[in-house]
């Protein structure tokens, strides 16, 4: 058994099974064709289920897939067949909620694509090389969002924390000069 | 919250399919990437372009080497910008582009600057990027920073360094191992995830040092680990340690069990579950140890979260295979899961119930499953069918309701694989439960009336042809079969004609009617159907050739198809017609395929029937074709092949023991594995000095044994009639070896005599026992009566466990275990095992074994034997007494 909990991939697909953003951490799918085949299989298997209030789970090809849907967004997290299902679900919930926070409630494909940079950063903050980095949605979103702040924006449009960060950045800059 | 900078105006709300990446093209985006080179950088625009590049990569687009290099160099310019958001995107795209070593150098200094920056985000991300793209040479330069970062007070930085450490351990273990002290410090961190990452890295550093892992685990299980993820890790390490040390703590308490049990009360569900699962997977877990774990899993079964229900039912399903009793407490919760929305959960619940169910609950369960079956996918149904099949074999008395269930679902909609699974199950039940035969055959008949799968129809027709004529009223099947000739495609029609002919050959009273039907088939539109009808009419009509006919209809084609194919290809059309007897009958041994076979599920209709009767038929035919052995009478039993050589030796030899009433024939299957050699005049010299009751009467040498083409040589012994004589035989392979020129394949004329020592071979008591099961042991036992019963008690001495003792006795007697009694629940202190068989002289034997084990692993056994002959009952006792 894999001793350290390992994530095989995280997928965000649309209501037709097309990719919005995906990230693979395992060599189980070496080519893009293999990845697409896996996504198609996952999508068709889960399409008809109702995974909107609670995360759902299925198992096939010796993988465990946990998933949750909102509007036309389909979130998936895959692990090996011996993985602790609840750990996978925790990662999924972290990803799902963080995206919800980042899209500020308007969770649909259009919004997701328009904020694709945030989603990609989000994926980058959740898992690194298959190892779970963070599962708390607030922390994940916080890490992603603090980057999205435009340093040049007027202070009035920033939250206090962001203002402080900007101030610190200004200070750093002046010190470096 | 601030507006994310990429948020656009909501102009496109009306368009449903609007996407910011609509019509995106790689070439155009690469052009756009030139903005990275502008002297006045526009961070927002640059971020957008990077997003587009990442989008392309994410969609599976690939960049050529030149394109990737160009983009990479342009991106490095962006380190000039101080925009935080842009810098994050730069980090991500650098990782995605996975630059080559000479390119990495360009960004190294920028990343190293960020690594020592005062901004935590810079430090954390720069560490992750650098460690992902760097090679060993750079690592020594940044090692100092990484060690500092591991103990950084910002948890994000520390985690970044630790996770990078886990990554680097694969490539540069010697460097990472030097960080032990820092990592150990990080294990004590107050930040949950730092603790998790530090523990993972520390364990990986020490994993080959069992003592160190042991120490790590024992110190941490006492202390308090804060992070649930770290706690899960600790549970996994603990069970690993327990597994490895299990052998030296036979008695007494299991180390760390208290820790695992304590984790069942943790507040995080993932920890509770991890601990429960770890307990169920302990080696030789006792029911007392299992109970608390089962209790928490049972709570999960009624959770509102599907993930929890799934995790619990999947774990319980595994437990049910080894400890069905422990899971029965959950049966009520399990039954309510049959209607679970999530079909994976429902299927797992059903199969668990089928495993734990007892004879009395079968009917109720089947009722519940019937409603469930209609709304699940085929793949789940197949799992259920397989569970029902094993249930039916376990409780043969319930065959009626289970067979009814199978035939009902056979009538419903379903794909090929599903239908095949049902048909296979029915066939297996017909084969193993004699009482189920007639109803099963009728169900199959009804099924082919409306079967859309040609393959299944022909297979069932073939099966009907073999089993149908042996039933009490064969005529009732004729209608179903003849209907096929009217209503089906040519393949099925041809199959039906053959089946009709089989009925005609076997049942004389039906012959005239079959003739009428076959004659009608002469006008079929398909030539194969017509040909078959003509052939059967002529052969069946011929006088006195009934035996030949049966041989032709029922005999398996004892020629391997590959050999036949090769011979046909080599045959050149000439005056001389093709002689099927010229085809070599030896099968090439395929060790790989044979090894795989035992793992396979019992095959039903597909493929050649692997059932013993067909092999024994083949052996019988083979032996009776050899004049020396023709008068030995009826073959009683043929053993499975016993290897007499190690694998991968020059000559591979195995032996099959054929037992006759007054004779024993050893069939040596020899294979020559040296391409440069041809063996001639191959015999086995058998020394029977340790088998006093046996006298050699005949031997049949093998004339020639070319490379990789197996051949057989035989040695026959006479023994006292009807007596189960035992003995040891030593074997020597003797032959003349001739060199073969590998280029031409020509053998030299002169050969050298040579010998090759084989391993010893034993004839044991079990060779005189046929494995023949009974479906209802109790009835058979009662009807046999106590007239010839012999009961005695034996002390089997110290044994590892009961299961081992039970197996030893079963193997010694060579009898068929009944009603699944060969399986001993682990840790049980007593067990009853039921065996049945047929002893030489065709005497039915039933055996009831009662085992008990006491403290120091001493096993005692009570052996009760019933048979039709006192002498045989005594003989069985003798076998056990002397074994």
Coordinates of C-alpha atoms in Angstrom, one line a residue, chain B residues 796 799 801-815 817 820-825 828 830-835 849-852 859-861:
Chain B
X796 CA -2.3 -34.8 15.2
X799 CA 0.2 -27.6 14.3
X801 CA -3.3 -23.6 13.2
X802 CA -6.4 -25.5 12.6
X803 CA -6.6 -24.6 8.9
X804 CA -3.3 -26.3 8.3
X805 CA -4.3 -29.5 10.1
X806 CA -7.6 -29.6 8.1
X807 CA -5.8 -29.2 4.8
X808 CA -3.3 -31.8 5.7
X809 CA -6.0 -34.4 6.3
X810 CA -7.9 -33.4 3.2
X811 CA -4.8 -33.8 1.1
X812 CA -3.9 -37.1 2.7
X813 CA -7.3 -38.6 1.9
X814 CA -7.7 -36.9 -1.5
X815 CA -11.4 -36.5 -0.9
X817 CA -14.7 -31.2 0.8
X820 CA -17.6 -25.3 2.0
X821 CA -16.4 -27.0 5.2
X822 CA -12.7 -26.9 4.1
X823 CA -12.6 -23.2 5.1
X824 CA -11.7 -22.7 8.7
X825 CA -12.6 -19.3 10.2
X828 CA -11.5 -20.8 15.7
X830 CA -12.7 -26.3 16.8
X831 CA -14.0 -27.2 13.3
X832 CA -16.0 -29.9 11.5
X833 CA -15.1 -30.8 8.0
X834 CA -17.2 -33.0 5.7
X835 CA -15.6 -35.0 2.9
X849 CA -13.9 -34.9 10.7
X850 CA -14.0 -33.1 14.0
X851 CA -11.0 -31.0 14.9
X852 CA -10.2 -29.4 18.2
X859 CA -4.6 -30.7 17.4
X860 CA -6.9 -33.6 18.1
X861 CA -9.2 -35.2 15.6

